[in-house]
Amino acid sequence: MEKPISPAVIRRMPRYYRYLGELMNQGVERISSKSLSEKMHVTASQIRQDLNNFGGFGQQGYGYNVKYLHEEIGKILGLDREHAIIVIGVGNLGQAVANYRNFKGLGFNMVGFFDINPNLKGKKIGGVPIMMMNELEDFIKSNKVDICALTLPKDVAGPTAEKVISLGIKAIWNFALVDLEAPEGVIVENVHLSDSLMQLSYKVSKLD
Amino acid sequence: MEKPISPAVIRRMPRYYRYLGELMNQGVERISSKSLSEKMHVTASQIRQDLNNFGGFGQQGYGYNVKYLHEEIGKILGLDREHAIIVIGVGNLGQAVANYRNFKGLGFNMVGFFDINPNLKGKKIGGVPIMMMNELEDFIKSNKVDICALTLPKDVAGPTAEKVISLGIKAIWNFALVDLEAPEGVIVENVHLSDSLMQLSYKVSKLD
DNA sequence: TAGATTGTTAATCGATTAACAATC
DNA sequence: TAGATTGTTAATCGATTAACAATC
């Protein structure tokens, strides 16, 4: 295995991917680290350092081929394959995640939704059925599921996480307001909306 | 004005706040940096350094009073006052933000929702009306609005941000998939869900 | 070829950790 | 008082920036 890449670098990769996608759409064929750095408000040095963690994608005197670099970063981020996602908790946030447009084009496919509310049973979101929690185990065992999004209240997030981990899920996208403890070999990515809002609040209160 | 605090520290503050809130609920009266560090999986040294950016909240030989520290961090994060929020874009994500339970208790109040879909006109979420975009200007001028959440497609996010900024909004909580450029004195906090999902995808693909 | 720009090494800067004197 | 634990200084570590030789 390669040497581990620092979290700071990994955080920046999706942003590079996004900007390169834009450039591609605009028909830009090549770009130098310098002009990309101006667009993104980072240093050219940082861009070159970041990319060289993964390989030499550029060419001296030329810069980077936009399409090629976009594709390579896609591969680095694992976007060159399909990811099957289930969403547990079909409240407002769960529905938002379920419907989020941008995911499909990146290879993330919603394959099942789960809730405890019997009124939701059998309903569909984008053609994908909402199932009850007692169907979860069977579903995971008989379908390939790569990622489990948890959009449910914090007091049930922990037990639910344990359950899906015991069923073999290796990746949890957690929206519940707890830091889930994951065993070795399981990845948890947290999205804490209120943390983000508090950071905003902090910065606002510094303005005066 | 005090010296600026590093972003890394600010990112950690909401997490401290969360853990201290939990401890408070559990009736814990005091805690040392050491035992808090074990719960949070960080170093005790980092906790003390972080806190001392803002002041000395502890006591030698005793540790920190949980309730007091929780309150002080709340003040640092600006949670000691009310924040009026409007949400522009009442799609799935907008509704999720509009309904998010945890906000109210932290002093964040939803005061208005805006969309372009005429079918939504006059409907309410949690007693707060959904208005049309042509009502936005009047609303902002005649009501105190602290934060504007943008939960809309990326191609309209930029112009909408410019508009609310021109109307005096100083804080934007942006969920659209673009990095908004904000003038001096305006804060933009981005929540890029797909960036987060890509980071998860990256980590998953490293597992094998 | 000459000019441009990378890949990479070296220098700087900042953040984290360790250590310990101050003190409750 | 003696023990515990902070606040803070010093040491280490890592990340960012600068510089430049390699090379397209």
Coordinates of C-alpha atoms (C1' of nucleotides) in Angstrom, one line a residue:
Chain A
M1 CA 0.0 0.0 0.0
E2 CA 1.1 3.6 -0.7
K3 CA 2.1 5.9 2.2
P4 CA -1.0 7.5 3.8
I5 CA -2.1 10.8 2.4
S6 CA -2.7 13.6 4.9
P7 CA -6.4 14.4 5.6
A8 CA -5.9 18.0 4.5
V9 CA -4.9 16.8 1.0
I10 CA -7.9 14.5 0.8
R11 CA -10.2 17.3 1.9
R12 CA -9.0 19.3 -1.1
M13 CA -9.3 16.7 -3.7
P14 CA -13.1 16.9 -4.3
R15 CA -12.7 20.7 -4.8
Y16 CA -10.0 20.1 -7.5
Y17 CA -12.4 17.6 -9.1
R18 CA -15.2 20.1 -9.1
Y19 CA -13.1 23.0 -10.6
L20 CA -11.7 20.7 -13.2
G21 CA -15.2 19.5 -14.1
E22 CA -16.2 23.1 -14.6
L23 CA -13.3 23.9 -16.8
M24 CA -14.0 20.8 -18.8
N25 CA -17.6 21.9 -19.4
Q26 CA -16.2 25.3 -20.5
G27 CA -14.2 23.5 -23.1
V28 CA -10.8 24.3 -21.5
E29 CA -8.2 21.8 -22.6
R30 CA -5.2 22.6 -20.4
I31 CA -4.4 24.6 -17.4
S32 CA -1.3 25.4 -15.4
S33 CA -1.1 25.2 -11.7
K34 CA -0.6 28.9 -11.7
S35 CA -3.9 29.8 -13.4
L36 CA -5.8 27.1 -11.5
S37 CA -4.4 28.5 -8.3
E38 CA -5.7 31.9 -9.1
K39 CA -9.2 30.6 -9.8
M40 CA -9.2 28.6 -6.6
H41 CA -7.5 31.0 -4.3
V42 CA -4.8 28.7 -3.3
T43 CA -1.1 28.6 -4.1
A44 CA 0.2 26.9 -7.2
S45 CA 2.8 25.2 -5.1
Q46 CA 0.1 23.6 -3.0
I47 CA -1.7 22.3 -6.1
R48 CA 1.5 20.7 -7.4
Q49 CA 2.4 19.2 -4.0
D50 CA -1.1 17.8 -3.6
L51 CA -1.2 16.2 -7.0
N52 CA 2.2 14.8 -6.7
N53 CA 1.1 12.8 -3.7
F54 CA -0.7 10.6 -6.2
G55 CA 1.6 10.9 -9.3
G56 CA 2.9 13.2 -11.9
F57 CA -0.1 14.2 -13.9
G58 CA 1.3 17.2 -15.6
Q59 CA 3.9 18.0 -18.2
Q60 CA 6.7 20.5 -17.9
G61 CA 6.2 23.6 -20.1
Y62 CA 2.6 22.6 -20.8
G63 CA 0.7 22.3 -17.5
Y64 CA -2.1 19.8 -17.0
N65 CA -4.6 18.3 -19.4
V66 CA -7.9 19.2 -17.9
K67 CA -9.8 16.1 -19.0
Y68 CA -7.1 13.7 -18.1
L69 CA -6.5 15.3 -14.7
H70 CA -10.2 15.3 -13.9
E71 CA -10.4 11.7 -14.8
E72 CA -7.4 10.8 -12.7
I73 CA -8.7 12.6 -9.6
G74 CA -12.0 10.8 -10.2
K75 CA -10.1 7.5 -10.0
I76 CA -8.3 8.6 -6.8
L77 CA -11.6 9.5 -5.2
G78 CA -13.1 6.1 -6.2
L79 CA -15.5 7.6 -8.7
D80 CA -14.5 5.2 -11.4
R81 CA -16.9 2.6 -10.0
E82 CA -20.5 2.4 -8.8
H83 CA -21.4 2.7 -5.2
A84 CA -24.7 1.3 -3.9
I85 CA -26.2 3.4 -1.1
I86 CA -29.0 2.7 1.3
V87 CA -30.5 5.5 3.5
I88 CA -31.8 4.7 6.9
G89 CA -34.2 7.2 8.2
V90 CA -36.5 8.8 5.7
G91 CA -37.3 12.0 7.4
N92 CA -36.7 15.4 5.8
L93 CA -32.9 15.0 5.7
G94 CA -33.2 11.4 4.5
Q95 CA -35.4 12.4 1.7
A96 CA -33.1 15.2 0.8
V97 CA -30.2 12.8 0.6
A98 CA -32.3 10.3 -1.3
N99 CA -33.2 12.9 -3.9
Y100 CA -29.9 14.7 -4.2
R101 CA -29.3 15.1 -7.9
N102 CA -25.5 15.4 -8.0
F103 CA -24.9 11.9 -6.7
K104 CA -26.0 9.8 -9.6
G105 CA -23.5 11.3 -12.0
L106 CA -20.7 10.5 -9.6
G107 CA -21.6 6.8 -9.6
F108 CA -23.5 6.8 -6.3
N109 CA -26.8 4.9 -6.7
M110 CA -29.6 4.8 -4.2
V111 CA -30.7 1.2 -3.9
G112 CA -32.9 1.2 -0.8
F113 CA -34.5 3.3 1.9
F114 CA -35.5 2.2 5.4
D115 CA -37.6 3.7 8.1
I116 CA -39.8 2.6 11.0
N117 CA -42.8 4.6 10.0
P118 CA -45.4 2.1 8.6
N119 CA -47.1 4.9 6.7
L120 CA -44.0 5.0 4.4
K121 CA -44.0 1.3 3.7
G122 CA -44.1 0.5 0.0
K123 CA -43.8 4.2 -1.1
K124 CA -41.0 5.0 -3.5
I125 CA -38.5 7.7 -4.0
G126 CA -37.1 7.9 -7.5
G127 CA -38.4 4.5 -8.2
V128 CA -36.6 3.0 -5.2
P129 CA -38.8 1.5 -2.5
I130 CA -39.0 2.5 1.2
M131 CA -38.8 -0.6 3.3
M132 CA -39.3 -1.3 7.0
M133 CA -36.4 -1.8 9.4
N134 CA -37.2 -5.5 9.8
E135 CA -36.4 -6.0 6.2
L136 CA -33.0 -4.4 6.5
E137 CA -31.0 -7.6 7.3
D138 CA -32.4 -9.6 4.4
F139 CA -31.8 -6.7 2.1
I140 CA -28.2 -6.2 3.0
K141 CA -27.6 -9.9 2.8
S142 CA -29.1 -10.3 -0.6
N143 CA -27.9 -7.1 -2.2
K144 CA -24.6 -5.4 -2.6
V145 CA -24.5 -2.3 -0.4
D146 CA -21.4 -0.2 -0.3
I147 CA -22.5 2.8 1.8
C148 CA -25.1 3.3 4.5
A149 CA -26.3 6.8 5.1
L150 CA -27.7 7.4 8.6
T151 CA -30.2 10.2 8.7
L152 CA -31.9 9.5 11.9
P153 CA -32.1 10.8 15.5
K154 CA -28.9 10.6 17.5
D155 CA -30.2 8.2 20.1
V156 CA -30.8 5.4 17.6
A157 CA -27.8 6.2 15.4
G158 CA -25.3 4.2 17.5
P159 CA -27.3 0.9 17.6
T160 CA -28.2 1.2 14.0
A161 CA -24.6 1.7 13.0
E162 CA -23.6 -1.3 15.0
K163 CA -26.3 -3.4 13.3
V164 CA -25.3 -2.5 9.8
I165 CA -21.6 -2.9 10.6
S166 CA -22.4 -6.4 11.9
L167 CA -24.1 -7.1 8.6
G168 CA -20.9 -6.2 6.8
I169 CA -21.3 -2.6 5.8
K170 CA -17.9 -0.9 5.6
A171 CA -18.8 2.7 5.1
I172 CA -21.2 4.9 7.0
W173 CA -22.2 8.4 6.1
N174 CA -23.4 9.7 9.3
F175 CA -25.8 12.8 9.7
A176 CA -26.8 12.1 13.2
L177 CA -25.5 14.4 15.9
V178 CA -23.1 11.9 17.5
D179 CA -19.5 10.8 16.8
L180 CA -19.9 7.1 15.9
E181 CA -17.2 4.8 17.0
A182 CA -16.2 2.5 14.2
P183 CA -14.1 -0.6 14.5
E184 CA -11.0 -1.1 12.4
G185 CA -11.8 -1.4 8.8
V186 CA -15.0 0.6 8.9
I187 CA -15.1 4.2 7.6
V188 CA -17.4 6.7 9.2
E189 CA -17.8 10.1 7.5
N190 CA -19.7 12.6 9.6
V191 CA -21.8 15.5 8.4
H192 CA -22.7 17.6 11.4
L193 CA -24.9 20.4 10.2
S194 CA -25.2 22.1 13.5
D195 CA -21.4 22.2 13.9
S196 CA -21.2 24.0 10.6
L197 CA -23.9 26.4 11.7
M198 CA -22.0 27.1 14.9
Q199 CA -18.9 27.9 13.0
L200 CA -20.8 30.3 11.0
S201 CA -22.3 31.8 14.1
Y202 CA -18.8 32.2 15.6
K203 CA -17.5 34.0 12.6
V204 CA -20.5 36.3 12.4
S205 CA -20.1 37.3 16.0
K206 CA -16.5 38.3 15.3
L207 CA -17.5 40.7 12.6
D208 CA -18.5 43.6 14.8
Chain B
M1 CA -9.9 43.0 18.6
E2 CA -8.2 39.8 19.8
K3 CA -5.7 37.9 17.7
P4 CA -7.4 35.7 15.2
I5 CA -8.0 32.1 16.2
S6 CA -6.9 29.4 13.8
P7 CA -9.6 27.6 11.8
A8 CA -8.6 24.3 13.2
V9 CA -9.4 25.4 16.7
I10 CA -12.7 26.9 15.6
R11 CA -13.7 23.6 13.9
R12 CA -13.2 21.8 17.2
M13 CA -15.2 24.1 19.4
P14 CA -18.7 22.8 18.4
R15 CA -17.5 19.4 19.2
Y16 CA -16.4 20.4 22.7
Y17 CA -19.7 22.1 23.1
R18 CA -21.5 18.9 22.2
Y19 CA -19.5 16.7 24.5
L20 CA -19.9 19.1 27.4
G21 CA -23.6 19.2 26.8
E22 CA -23.8 15.4 27.0
L23 CA -21.8 15.4 30.2
M24 CA -24.1 18.1 31.7
N25 CA -27.1 16.0 30.8
Q26 CA -25.5 13.1 32.6
G27 CA -25.1 15.2 35.7
V28 CA -21.3 15.4 35.6
E29 CA -20.1 18.5 37.4
R30 CA -16.5 18.6 36.6
I31 CA -14.0 17.1 34.3
S32 CA -10.3 17.2 33.7
S33 CA -8.7 17.8 30.3
K34 CA -7.3 14.3 30.7
S35 CA -10.6 12.4 31.1
L36 CA -12.3 14.6 28.4
S37 CA -9.4 13.9 26.1
E38 CA -10.0 10.1 26.5
K39 CA -13.7 10.5 25.7
M40 CA -13.0 12.6 22.7
H41 CA -9.9 10.8 21.4
V42 CA -7.7 13.9 21.4
T43 CA -4.8 14.9 23.5
A44 CA -5.3 16.7 26.8
S45 CA -2.7 19.1 25.7
Q46 CA -4.8 20.1 22.7
I47 CA -7.9 20.7 24.8
R48 CA -6.0 23.0 27.2
Q49 CA -4.3 24.8 24.3
D50 CA -7.6 25.2 22.5
L51 CA -9.4 26.6 25.5
N52 CA -6.7 28.9 26.4
N53 CA -7.1 30.7 23.1
F54 CA -10.2 32.2 24.7
G55 CA -9.3 32.4 28.3
G56 CA -8.6 30.3 31.4
F57 CA -11.7 28.4 32.2
G58 CA -10.3 25.8 34.5
Q59 CA -8.7 25.6 37.9
Q60 CA -5.5 24.0 38.8
G61 CA -6.0 20.8 40.8
Y62 CA -9.7 20.7 40.0
G63 CA -10.2 20.7 36.3
Y64 CA -13.1 22.4 34.5
N65 CA -16.6 23.0 35.7
V66 CA -18.8 21.3 33.0
K67 CA -21.7 23.7 33.2
Y68 CA -19.6 26.8 33.2
L69 CA -17.3 25.6 30.4
H70 CA -20.3 24.6 28.3
E71 CA -21.8 28.1 28.8
E72 CA -18.6 29.8 28.0
I73 CA -18.0 27.9 24.8
G74 CA -21.6 28.7 23.9
K75 CA -20.8 32.4 24.3
I76 CA -17.7 32.0 22.2
L77 CA -19.8 30.3 19.4
G78 CA -22.3 33.1 19.6
L79 CA -25.0 30.9 21.0
D80 CA -25.9 33.3 23.8
R81 CA -28.0 35.3 21.4
E82 CA -30.8 34.6 18.9
H83 CA -30.2 34.2 15.2
A84 CA -32.9 34.8 12.6
I85 CA -32.5 32.5 9.6
I86 CA -34.2 32.6 6.2
V87 CA -34.0 29.6 3.8
I88 CA -34.0 30.3 0.1
G89 CA -35.0 27.2 -1.9
V90 CA -37.6 25.0 -0.4
G91 CA -36.7 21.7 -2.1
N92 CA -35.9 18.6 -0.2
L93 CA -32.7 20.0 1.4
G94 CA -34.4 23.3 2.2
Q95 CA -37.2 21.5 3.9
A96 CA -34.7 19.4 5.9
V97 CA -32.9 22.5 7.0
A98 CA -36.2 24.2 7.8
N99 CA -37.2 21.4 10.0
Y100 CA -34.0 20.5 11.6
R101 CA -34.8 20.0 15.3
N102 CA -31.5 20.8 16.9
F103 CA -31.3 24.4 15.7
K104 CA -34.0 25.9 17.9
G105 CA -32.4 25.0 21.1
L106 CA -29.2 26.7 20.0
G107 CA -30.9 30.0 19.4
F108 CA -31.3 29.6 15.6
N109 CA -34.8 30.6 14.6
M110 CA -36.4 30.1 11.2
V111 CA -38.2 33.3 10.3
G112 CA -39.0 32.9 6.6
F113 CA -38.8 30.6 3.6
F114 CA -38.5 31.5 -0.1
D115 CA -39.0 29.7 -3.3
I116 CA -40.0 30.3 -6.9
N117 CA -42.5 27.5 -7.1
P118 CA -46.0 29.1 -7.0
N119 CA -47.5 25.9 -5.6
L120 CA -45.7 26.5 -2.4
K121 CA -46.9 30.0 -1.9
G122 CA -48.7 30.5 1.4
K123 CA -47.8 27.1 2.7
K124 CA -46.1 26.9 6.1
I125 CA -43.3 24.9 7.7
G126 CA -43.5 24.9 11.5
G127 CA -45.8 27.8 11.4
V128 CA -43.4 29.9 9.2
P129 CA -44.7 30.9 5.8
I130 CA -43.2 30.1 2.4
M131 CA -43.0 33.2 0.4
M132 CA -42.2 34.0 -3.3
M133 CA -38.8 35.4 -4.3
N134 CA -40.4 38.7 -5.3
E135 CA -41.2 39.2 -1.6
L136 CA -37.7 38.7 -0.5
E137 CA -36.5 42.2 -0.7
D138 CA -39.4 43.6 1.4
F139 CA -39.0 40.9 3.9
I140 CA -35.3 41.5 4.5
K141 CA -35.8 45.2 4.7
S142 CA -38.6 45.0 7.3
N143 CA -37.3 42.1 9.4
K144 CA -34.1 41.4 11.2
V145 CA -32.4 38.5 9.3
D146 CA -29.0 37.3 10.5
I147 CA -28.3 34.3 8.3
C148 CA -29.4 33.2 4.9
A149 CA -29.3 29.5 4.1
L150 CA -29.1 28.8 0.3
T151 CA -30.5 25.4 -0.6
L152 CA -30.9 25.9 -4.3
P153 CA -29.3 24.8 -7.6
K154 CA -25.8 25.9 -8.1
D155 CA -26.5 28.1 -11.2
V156 CA -28.8 30.4 -9.2
A157 CA -26.8 30.3 -6.0
G158 CA -24.3 33.0 -7.1
P159 CA -26.8 35.6 -8.2
T160 CA -29.0 34.9 -5.2
A161 CA -26.1 35.3 -2.8
E162 CA -25.2 38.7 -4.5
K163 CA -28.8 39.8 -4.0
V164 CA -29.1 39.0 -0.3
I165 CA -25.6 40.5 0.3
S166 CA -26.7 43.7 -1.5
L167 CA -29.7 43.7 0.9
G168 CA -27.4 43.7 3.9
I169 CA -27.1 40.0 4.8
K170 CA -23.8 39.3 6.4
A171 CA -23.9 35.5 6.8
I172 CA -24.6 32.9 4.2
W173 CA -24.9 29.2 4.9
N174 CA -24.4 27.7 1.4
F175 CA -25.5 24.2 0.4
A176 CA -25.2 24.8 -3.3
L177 CA -22.3 23.1 -5.1
V178 CA -20.3 26.2 -5.8
D179 CA -17.8 28.2 -3.8
L180 CA -19.4 31.5 -3.4
E181 CA -17.2 34.6 -3.5
A182 CA -18.0 36.9 -0.6
P183 CA -16.9 40.5 -0.2
E184 CA -15.1 41.6 2.9
G185 CA -17.3 41.6 5.9
V186 CA -19.6 38.8 4.7
I187 CA -19.2 35.3 5.9
V188 CA -19.9 32.2 3.8
E189 CA -20.0 28.8 5.3
N190 CA -20.2 26.0 2.8
V191 CA -21.7 22.6 3.3
H192 CA -20.8 20.5 0.3
L193 CA -22.5 17.1 0.7
S194 CA -20.9 15.6 -2.4
D195 CA -17.4 16.6 -1.2
S196 CA -18.1 14.7 2.0
L197 CA -19.4 11.7 0.1
M198 CA -16.3 11.7 -2.2
Q199 CA -14.0 11.7 0.9
L200 CA -15.9 8.7 2.1
S201 CA -15.6 7.1 -1.2
Y202 CA -11.8 7.8 -1.2
K203 CA -11.3 6.2 2.2
V204 CA -13.4 3.2 1.3
S205 CA -11.4 2.5 -1.8
K206 CA -8.2 2.5 0.3
L207 CA -9.6 -0.3 2.5
D208 CA -8.7 -3.2 0.3
Chain C
dT1 C1' 15.9 26.3 -29.6
dA2 C1' 13.8 29.4 -25.9
dG3 C1' 10.1 29.8 -22.8
dA4 C1' 7.1 27.8 -19.8
dT5 C1' 5.9 25.0 -16.2
dT6 C1' 6.3 20.9 -13.9
dG7 C1' 8.2 17.8 -10.1
dT8 C1' 10.8 18.0 -6.1
dT9 C1' 14.0 19.6 -2.6
dA10 C1' 14.7 23.0 0.8
dA11 C1' 13.0 26.7 3.9
dT12 C1' 9.4 28.5 6.5
dC13 C1' 5.5 28.6 9.0
dG14 C1' 1.9 26.9 12.0
dA15 C1' -0.2 23.4 14.7
dT16 C1' 0.3 19.7 17.9
dT17 C1' 2.4 17.5 21.7
dA18 C1' 5.3 17.3 25.7
dA19 C1' 6.9 19.2 29.9
dC20 C1' 6.7 21.6 34.0
dA21 C1' 6.3 25.5 37.1
dA22 C1' 2.3 27.7 39.1
dT23 C1' -1.4 27.1 42.1
dC24 C1' -5.8 25.5 43.6
Chain D
dT1 C1' -0.3 20.1 53.4
dA2 C1' 0.1 16.8 49.4
dG3 C1' -1.9 15.7 45.2
dA4 C1' -3.9 17.0 41.1
dT5 C1' -4.4 19.5 37.2
dT6 C1' -4.2 23.8 35.0
dG7 C1' -1.9 27.5 32.1
dT8 C1' 1.9 28.2 29.4
dT9 C1' 6.5 27.7 27.6
dA10 C1' 9.5 24.8 24.8
dA11 C1' 10.1 20.9 21.6
dT12 C1' 8.5 18.4 17.9
dC13 C1' 6.1 17.4 14.1
dG14 C1' 3.7 18.2 9.8
dA15 C1' 1.9 21.1 6.3
dT16 C1' 2.5 25.0 3.3
dT17 C1' 5.3 27.9 0.6
dA18 C1' 9.4 29.1 -2.0
dA19 C1' 12.9 28.0 -5.1
dC20 C1' 14.9 25.9 -8.8
dA21 C1' 16.8 22.2 -11.7
dA22 C1' 14.7 19.1 -15.0
dT23 C1' 12.4 18.8 -19.1
dC24 C1' 8.7 19.2 -22.3

